[in-house]
Short mmCIF file of N, CA and C in Angstrom, two decimals:
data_model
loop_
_atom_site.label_atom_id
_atom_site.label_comp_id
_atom_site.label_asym_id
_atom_site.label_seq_id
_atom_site.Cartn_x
_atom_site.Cartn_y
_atom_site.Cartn_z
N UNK A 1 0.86 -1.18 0.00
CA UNK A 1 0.00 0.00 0.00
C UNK A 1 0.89 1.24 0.00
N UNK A 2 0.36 2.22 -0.65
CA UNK A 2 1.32 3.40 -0.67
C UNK A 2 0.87 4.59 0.40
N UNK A 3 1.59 4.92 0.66
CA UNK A 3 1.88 5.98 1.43
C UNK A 3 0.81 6.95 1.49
N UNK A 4 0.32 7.25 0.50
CA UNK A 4 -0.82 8.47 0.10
C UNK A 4 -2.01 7.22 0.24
N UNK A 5 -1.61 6.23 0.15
CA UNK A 5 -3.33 5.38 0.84
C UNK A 5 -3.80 5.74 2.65
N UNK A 6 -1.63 5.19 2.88
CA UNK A 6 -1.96 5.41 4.34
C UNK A 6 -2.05 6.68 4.78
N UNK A 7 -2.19 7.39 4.31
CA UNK A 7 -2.40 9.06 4.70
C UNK A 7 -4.35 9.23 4.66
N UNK A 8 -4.46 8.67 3.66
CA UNK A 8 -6.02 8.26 3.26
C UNK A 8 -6.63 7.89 4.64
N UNK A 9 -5.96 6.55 4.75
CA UNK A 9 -6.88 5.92 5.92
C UNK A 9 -7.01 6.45 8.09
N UNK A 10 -5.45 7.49 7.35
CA UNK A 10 -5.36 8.13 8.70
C UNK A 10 -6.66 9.23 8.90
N UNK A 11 -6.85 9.76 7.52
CA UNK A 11 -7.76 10.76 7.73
C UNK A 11 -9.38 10.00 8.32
N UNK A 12 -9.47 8.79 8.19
CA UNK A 12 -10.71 8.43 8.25
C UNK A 12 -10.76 8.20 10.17
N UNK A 13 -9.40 8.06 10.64
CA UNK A 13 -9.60 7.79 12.37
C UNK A 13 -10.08 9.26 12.76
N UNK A 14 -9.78 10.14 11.94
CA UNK A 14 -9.61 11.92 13.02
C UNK A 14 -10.87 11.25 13.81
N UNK A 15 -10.50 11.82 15.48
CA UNK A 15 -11.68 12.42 15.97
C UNK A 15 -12.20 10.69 16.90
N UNK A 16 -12.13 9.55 16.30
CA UNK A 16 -11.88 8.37 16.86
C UNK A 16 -11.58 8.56 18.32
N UNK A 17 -11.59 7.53 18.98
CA UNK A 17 -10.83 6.66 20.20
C UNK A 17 -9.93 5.76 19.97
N UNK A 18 -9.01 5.95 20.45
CA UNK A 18 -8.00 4.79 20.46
C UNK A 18 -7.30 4.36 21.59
N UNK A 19 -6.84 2.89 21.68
CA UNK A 19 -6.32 2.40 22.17
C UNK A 19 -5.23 2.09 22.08
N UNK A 20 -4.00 2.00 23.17
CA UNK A 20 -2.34 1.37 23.01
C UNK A 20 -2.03 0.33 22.78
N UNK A 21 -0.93 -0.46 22.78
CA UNK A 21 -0.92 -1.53 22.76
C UNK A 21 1.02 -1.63 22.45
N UNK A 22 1.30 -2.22 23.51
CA UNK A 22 3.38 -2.03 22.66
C UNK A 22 3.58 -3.29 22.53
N UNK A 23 4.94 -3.82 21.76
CA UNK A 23 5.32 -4.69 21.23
C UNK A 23 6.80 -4.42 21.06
N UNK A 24 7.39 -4.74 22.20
CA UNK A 24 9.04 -4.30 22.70
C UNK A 24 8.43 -2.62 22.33
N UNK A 25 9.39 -1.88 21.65
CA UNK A 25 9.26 -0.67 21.38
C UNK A 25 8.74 -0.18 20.33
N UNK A 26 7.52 -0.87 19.18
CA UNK A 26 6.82 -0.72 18.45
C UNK A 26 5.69 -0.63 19.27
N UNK A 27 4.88 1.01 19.02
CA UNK A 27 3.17 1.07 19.36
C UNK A 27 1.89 0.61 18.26
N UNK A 28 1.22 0.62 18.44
CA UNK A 28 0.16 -0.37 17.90
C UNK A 28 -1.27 0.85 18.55
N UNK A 29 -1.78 1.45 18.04
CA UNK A 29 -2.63 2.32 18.35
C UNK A 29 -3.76 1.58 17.54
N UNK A 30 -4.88 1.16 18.36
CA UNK A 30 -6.02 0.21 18.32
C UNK A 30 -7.15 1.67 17.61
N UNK A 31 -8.10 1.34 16.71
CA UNK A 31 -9.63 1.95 16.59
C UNK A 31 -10.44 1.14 16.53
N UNK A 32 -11.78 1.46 16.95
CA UNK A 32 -13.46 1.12 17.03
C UNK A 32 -12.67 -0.68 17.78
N UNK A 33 -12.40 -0.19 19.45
CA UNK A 33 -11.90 -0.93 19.71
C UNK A 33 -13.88 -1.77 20.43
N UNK A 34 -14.62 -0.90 20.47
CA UNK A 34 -16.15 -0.87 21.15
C UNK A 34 -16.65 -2.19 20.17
N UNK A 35 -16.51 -2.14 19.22
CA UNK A 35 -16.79 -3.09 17.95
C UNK A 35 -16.16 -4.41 17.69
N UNK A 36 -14.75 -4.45 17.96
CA UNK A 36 -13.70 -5.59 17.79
C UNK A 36 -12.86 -5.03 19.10
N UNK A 37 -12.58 -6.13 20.00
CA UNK A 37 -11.56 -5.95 20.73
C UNK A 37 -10.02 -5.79 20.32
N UNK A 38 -10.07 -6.07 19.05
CA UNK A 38 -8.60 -6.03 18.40
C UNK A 38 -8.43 -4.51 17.26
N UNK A 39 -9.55 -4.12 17.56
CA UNK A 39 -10.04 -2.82 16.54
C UNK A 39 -10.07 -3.10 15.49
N UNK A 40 -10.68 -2.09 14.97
CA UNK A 40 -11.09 -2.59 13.31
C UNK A 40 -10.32 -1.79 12.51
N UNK A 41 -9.35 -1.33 12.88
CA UNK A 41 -7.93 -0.37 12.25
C UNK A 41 -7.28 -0.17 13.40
N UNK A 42 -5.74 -0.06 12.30
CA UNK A 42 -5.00 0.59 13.20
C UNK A 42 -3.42 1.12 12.55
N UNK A 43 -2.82 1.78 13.98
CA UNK A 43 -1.59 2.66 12.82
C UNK A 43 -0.75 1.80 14.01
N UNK A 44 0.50 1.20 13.12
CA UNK A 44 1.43 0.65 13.51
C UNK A 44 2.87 1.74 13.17
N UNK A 45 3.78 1.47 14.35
CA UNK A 45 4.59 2.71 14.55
C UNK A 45 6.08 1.60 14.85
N UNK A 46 6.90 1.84 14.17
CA UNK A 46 7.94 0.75 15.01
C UNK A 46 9.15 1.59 15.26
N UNK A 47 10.11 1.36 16.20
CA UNK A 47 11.25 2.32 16.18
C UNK A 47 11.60 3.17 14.89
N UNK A 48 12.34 4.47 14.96
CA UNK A 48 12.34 5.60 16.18
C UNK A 48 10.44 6.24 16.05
N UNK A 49 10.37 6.71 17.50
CA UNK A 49 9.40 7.45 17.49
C UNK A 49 9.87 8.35 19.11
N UNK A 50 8.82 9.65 19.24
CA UNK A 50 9.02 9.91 20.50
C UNK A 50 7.21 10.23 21.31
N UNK A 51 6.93 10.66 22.15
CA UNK A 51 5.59 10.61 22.71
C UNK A 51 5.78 12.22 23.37
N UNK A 52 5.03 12.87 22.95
CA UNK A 52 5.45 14.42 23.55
C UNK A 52 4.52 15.22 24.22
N UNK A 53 4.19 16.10 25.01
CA UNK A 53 3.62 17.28 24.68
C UNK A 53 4.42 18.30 24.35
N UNK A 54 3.52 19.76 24.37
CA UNK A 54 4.11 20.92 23.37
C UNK A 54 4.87 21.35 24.05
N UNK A 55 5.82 20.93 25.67
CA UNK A 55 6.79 21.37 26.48
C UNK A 55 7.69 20.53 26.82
N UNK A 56 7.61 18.81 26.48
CA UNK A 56 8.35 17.62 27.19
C UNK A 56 8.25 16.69 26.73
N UNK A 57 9.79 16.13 26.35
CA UNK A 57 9.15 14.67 25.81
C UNK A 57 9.28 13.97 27.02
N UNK A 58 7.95 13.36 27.06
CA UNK A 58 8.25 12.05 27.86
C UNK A 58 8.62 11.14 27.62
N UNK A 59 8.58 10.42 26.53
CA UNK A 59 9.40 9.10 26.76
C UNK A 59 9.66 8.93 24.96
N UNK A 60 10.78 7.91 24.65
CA UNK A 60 10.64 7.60 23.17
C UNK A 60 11.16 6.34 22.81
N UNK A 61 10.78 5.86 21.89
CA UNK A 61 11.71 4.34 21.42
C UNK A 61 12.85 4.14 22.32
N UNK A 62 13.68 4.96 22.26
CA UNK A 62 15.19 4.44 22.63
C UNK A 62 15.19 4.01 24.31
N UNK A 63 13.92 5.19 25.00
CA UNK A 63 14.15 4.60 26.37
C UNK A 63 13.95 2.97 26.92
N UNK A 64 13.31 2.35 25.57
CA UNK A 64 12.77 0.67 25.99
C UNK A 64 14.19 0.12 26.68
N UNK A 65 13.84 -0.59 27.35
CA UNK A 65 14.63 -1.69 28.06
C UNK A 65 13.59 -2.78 28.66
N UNK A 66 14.60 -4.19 28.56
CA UNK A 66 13.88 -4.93 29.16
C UNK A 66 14.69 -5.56 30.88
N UNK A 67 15.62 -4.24 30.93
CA UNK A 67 16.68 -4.90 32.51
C UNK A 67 15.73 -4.83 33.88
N UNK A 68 15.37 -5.50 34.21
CA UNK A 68 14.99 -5.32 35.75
C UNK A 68 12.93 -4.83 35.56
N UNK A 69 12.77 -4.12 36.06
CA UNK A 69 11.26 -3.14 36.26
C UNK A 69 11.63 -2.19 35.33
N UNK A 70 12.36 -2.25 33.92
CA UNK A 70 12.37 -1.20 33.09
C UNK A 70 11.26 -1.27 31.98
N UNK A 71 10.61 -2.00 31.64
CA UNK A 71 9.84 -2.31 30.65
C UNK A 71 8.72 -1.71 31.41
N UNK A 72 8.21 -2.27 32.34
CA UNK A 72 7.05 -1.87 32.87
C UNK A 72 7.04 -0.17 33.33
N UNK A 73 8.22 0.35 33.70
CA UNK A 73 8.10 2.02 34.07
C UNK A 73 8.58 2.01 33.11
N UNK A 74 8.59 2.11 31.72
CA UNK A 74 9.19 2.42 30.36
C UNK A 74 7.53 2.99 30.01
N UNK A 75 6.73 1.64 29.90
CA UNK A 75 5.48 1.51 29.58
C UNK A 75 4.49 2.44 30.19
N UNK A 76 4.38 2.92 31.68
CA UNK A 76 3.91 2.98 31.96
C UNK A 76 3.78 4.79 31.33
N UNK A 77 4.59 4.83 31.65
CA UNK A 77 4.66 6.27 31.13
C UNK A 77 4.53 6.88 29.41
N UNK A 78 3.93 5.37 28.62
CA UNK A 78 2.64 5.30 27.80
C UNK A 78 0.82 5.25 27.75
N UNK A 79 0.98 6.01 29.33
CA UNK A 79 -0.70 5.50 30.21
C UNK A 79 -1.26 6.74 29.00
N UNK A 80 -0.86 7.58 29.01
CA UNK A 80 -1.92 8.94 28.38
C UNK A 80 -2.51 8.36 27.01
N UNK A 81 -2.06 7.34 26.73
CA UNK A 81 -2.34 6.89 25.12
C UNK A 81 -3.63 5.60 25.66
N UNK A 82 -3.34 5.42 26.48
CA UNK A 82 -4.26 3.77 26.52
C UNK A 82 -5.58 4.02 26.13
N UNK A 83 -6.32 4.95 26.14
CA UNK A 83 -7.73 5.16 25.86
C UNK A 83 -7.81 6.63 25.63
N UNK A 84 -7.51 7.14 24.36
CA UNK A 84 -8.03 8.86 23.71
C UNK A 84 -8.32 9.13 22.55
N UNK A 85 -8.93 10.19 22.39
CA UNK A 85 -8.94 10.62 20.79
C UNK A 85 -8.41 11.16 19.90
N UNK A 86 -7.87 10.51 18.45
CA UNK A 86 -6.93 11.06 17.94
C UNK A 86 -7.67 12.46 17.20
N UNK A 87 -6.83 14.04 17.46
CA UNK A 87 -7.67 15.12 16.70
C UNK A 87 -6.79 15.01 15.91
N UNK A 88 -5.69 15.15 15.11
CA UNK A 88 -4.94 15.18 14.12
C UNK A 88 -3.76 14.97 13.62
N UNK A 89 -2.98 15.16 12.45
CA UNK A 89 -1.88 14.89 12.48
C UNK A 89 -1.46 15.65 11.20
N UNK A 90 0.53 15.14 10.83
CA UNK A 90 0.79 16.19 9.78
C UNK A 90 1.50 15.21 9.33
N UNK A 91 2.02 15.32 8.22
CA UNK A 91 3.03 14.74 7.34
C UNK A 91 3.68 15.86 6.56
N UNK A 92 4.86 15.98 6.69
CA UNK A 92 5.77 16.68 6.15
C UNK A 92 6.63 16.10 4.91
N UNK A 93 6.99 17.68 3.85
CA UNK A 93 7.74 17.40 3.29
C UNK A 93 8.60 16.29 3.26
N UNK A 94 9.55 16.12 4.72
CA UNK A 94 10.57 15.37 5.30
C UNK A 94 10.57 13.97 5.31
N UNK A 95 8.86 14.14 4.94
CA UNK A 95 8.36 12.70 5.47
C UNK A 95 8.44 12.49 7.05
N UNK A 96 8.57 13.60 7.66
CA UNK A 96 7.43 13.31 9.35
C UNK A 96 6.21 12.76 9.17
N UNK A 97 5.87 11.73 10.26
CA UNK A 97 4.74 12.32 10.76
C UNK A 97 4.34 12.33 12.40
N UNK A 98 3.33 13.19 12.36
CA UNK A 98 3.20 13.73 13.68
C UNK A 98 1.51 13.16 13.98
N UNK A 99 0.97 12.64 14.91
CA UNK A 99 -0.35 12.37 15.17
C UNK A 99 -0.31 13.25 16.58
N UNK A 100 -1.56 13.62 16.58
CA UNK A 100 -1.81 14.50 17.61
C UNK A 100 -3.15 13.95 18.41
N UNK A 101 -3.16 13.81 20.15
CA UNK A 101 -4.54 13.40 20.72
C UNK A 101 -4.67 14.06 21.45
N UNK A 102 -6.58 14.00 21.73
CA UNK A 102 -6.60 14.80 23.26
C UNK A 102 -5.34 14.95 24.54
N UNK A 103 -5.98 16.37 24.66
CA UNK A 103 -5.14 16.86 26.16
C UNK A 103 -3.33 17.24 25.77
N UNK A 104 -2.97 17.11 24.84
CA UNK A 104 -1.83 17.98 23.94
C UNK A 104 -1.06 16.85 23.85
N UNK A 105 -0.96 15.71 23.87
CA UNK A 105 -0.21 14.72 23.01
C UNK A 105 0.35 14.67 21.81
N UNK A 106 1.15 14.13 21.48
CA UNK A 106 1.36 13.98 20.16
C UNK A 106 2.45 13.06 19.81
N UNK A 107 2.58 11.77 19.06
CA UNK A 107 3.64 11.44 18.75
C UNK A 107 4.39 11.47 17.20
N UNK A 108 5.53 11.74 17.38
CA UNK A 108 6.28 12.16 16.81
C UNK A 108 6.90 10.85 16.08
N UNK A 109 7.06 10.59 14.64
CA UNK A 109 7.33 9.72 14.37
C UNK A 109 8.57 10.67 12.59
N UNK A 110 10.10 10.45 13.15
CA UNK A 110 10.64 11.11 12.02
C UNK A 110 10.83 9.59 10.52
N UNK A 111 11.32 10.32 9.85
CA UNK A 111 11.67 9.90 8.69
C UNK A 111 12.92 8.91 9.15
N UNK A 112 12.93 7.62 8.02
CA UNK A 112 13.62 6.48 8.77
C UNK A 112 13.41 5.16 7.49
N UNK A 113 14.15 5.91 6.57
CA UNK A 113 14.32 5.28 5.12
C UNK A 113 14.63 3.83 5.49
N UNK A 114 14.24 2.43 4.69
CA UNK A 114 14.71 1.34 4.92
C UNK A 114 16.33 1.13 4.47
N UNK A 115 17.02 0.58 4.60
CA UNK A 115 18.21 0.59 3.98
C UNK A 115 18.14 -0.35 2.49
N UNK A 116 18.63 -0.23 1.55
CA UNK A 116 18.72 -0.27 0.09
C UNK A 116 17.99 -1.92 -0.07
N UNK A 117 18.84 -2.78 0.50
CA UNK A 117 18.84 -4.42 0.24
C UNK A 117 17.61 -4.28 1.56
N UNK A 118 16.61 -3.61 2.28
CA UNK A 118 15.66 -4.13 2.78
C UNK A 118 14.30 -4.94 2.11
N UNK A 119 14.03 -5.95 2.40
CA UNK A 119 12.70 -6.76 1.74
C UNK A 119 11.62 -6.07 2.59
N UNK A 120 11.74 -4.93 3.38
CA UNK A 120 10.37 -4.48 4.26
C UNK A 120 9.26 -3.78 3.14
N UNK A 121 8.55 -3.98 3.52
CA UNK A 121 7.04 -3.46 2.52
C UNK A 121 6.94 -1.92 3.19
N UNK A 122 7.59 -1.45 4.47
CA UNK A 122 7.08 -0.30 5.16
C UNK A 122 8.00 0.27 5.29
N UNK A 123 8.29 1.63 5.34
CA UNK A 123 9.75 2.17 5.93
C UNK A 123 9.60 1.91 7.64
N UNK A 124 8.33 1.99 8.66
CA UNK A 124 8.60 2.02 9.84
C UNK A 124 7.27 1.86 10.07
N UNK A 125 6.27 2.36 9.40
CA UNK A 125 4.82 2.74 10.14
C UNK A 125 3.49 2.39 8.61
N UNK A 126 2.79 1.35 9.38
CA UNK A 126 1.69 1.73 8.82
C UNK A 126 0.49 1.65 9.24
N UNK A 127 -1.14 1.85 8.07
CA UNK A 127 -2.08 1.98 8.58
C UNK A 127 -2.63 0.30 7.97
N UNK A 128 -3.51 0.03 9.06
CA UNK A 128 -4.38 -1.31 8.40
C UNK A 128 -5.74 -1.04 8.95
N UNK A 129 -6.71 -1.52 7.74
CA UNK A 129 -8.11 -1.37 7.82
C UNK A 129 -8.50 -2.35 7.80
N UNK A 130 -9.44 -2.85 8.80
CA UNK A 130 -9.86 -4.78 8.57
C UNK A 130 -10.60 -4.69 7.58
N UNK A 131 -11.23 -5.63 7.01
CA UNK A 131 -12.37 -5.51 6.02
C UNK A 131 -13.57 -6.15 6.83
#
């Protein structure tokens, strides 16, 4: 799927609920989770990303660890995401993109080309729509 699809299908969550969900340091942001417990879309995010508001990042890919109680206070300080609504997002020239949720969230996801000989279908992030 191309890029300008998944830009497509982002526009169709605005305004949604969503749900978290991590996978080591890949997020998994759940929709119409009320309908399917597994949602019936969703935007997959895999390293680098960061989780912000408009004064602090709180936390980002790189902080994952799995040494000791690090995973779980890694995680936890992904609580603002577990249940909100996404109002918007941007895609840049650069190929950013930025999703934005209630209460001034936003994660930050930069540009993160595959390397040449990659067989990946994605550079890092995409959208899936169940049928």
């Amino acid at each position: 799927m191309s890029r300008v699809s998944y830009l497509e299908l982002i526009k169709e969550l605005l305004g949604q609920s969503c749900e978290r969900t991590i996978a080591c340091n890949s997020i998994k942001l759940r929709f119409g989770c009320d309908n399917n417990p597994k949602g019936e879309s969703y935007i997959w995010i895999d390293a680098p990303w960061e989780l912000q508001t408009e004064t602090e990042l709180v936390t980002e890919s790189l902080d994952y660890t799995e040494e000791g109680n690090g995973f779980l206070d890694w995680s936890k300080k992904l609580d603002p995401l577990n249940e909100i609504v996404f109002v918007g997002f941007s895609f840049t020239e650069k190929k950013e993109l930025q999703l934005e949720f209630e209460g001034g969230y936003y994660l930050y996801v930069p540009y993160c080309p595959n390397k040449p000989d990659a067989d990946d279908w994605y550079e890092h992030w995409y959208v899936k729509k169940h049928s």
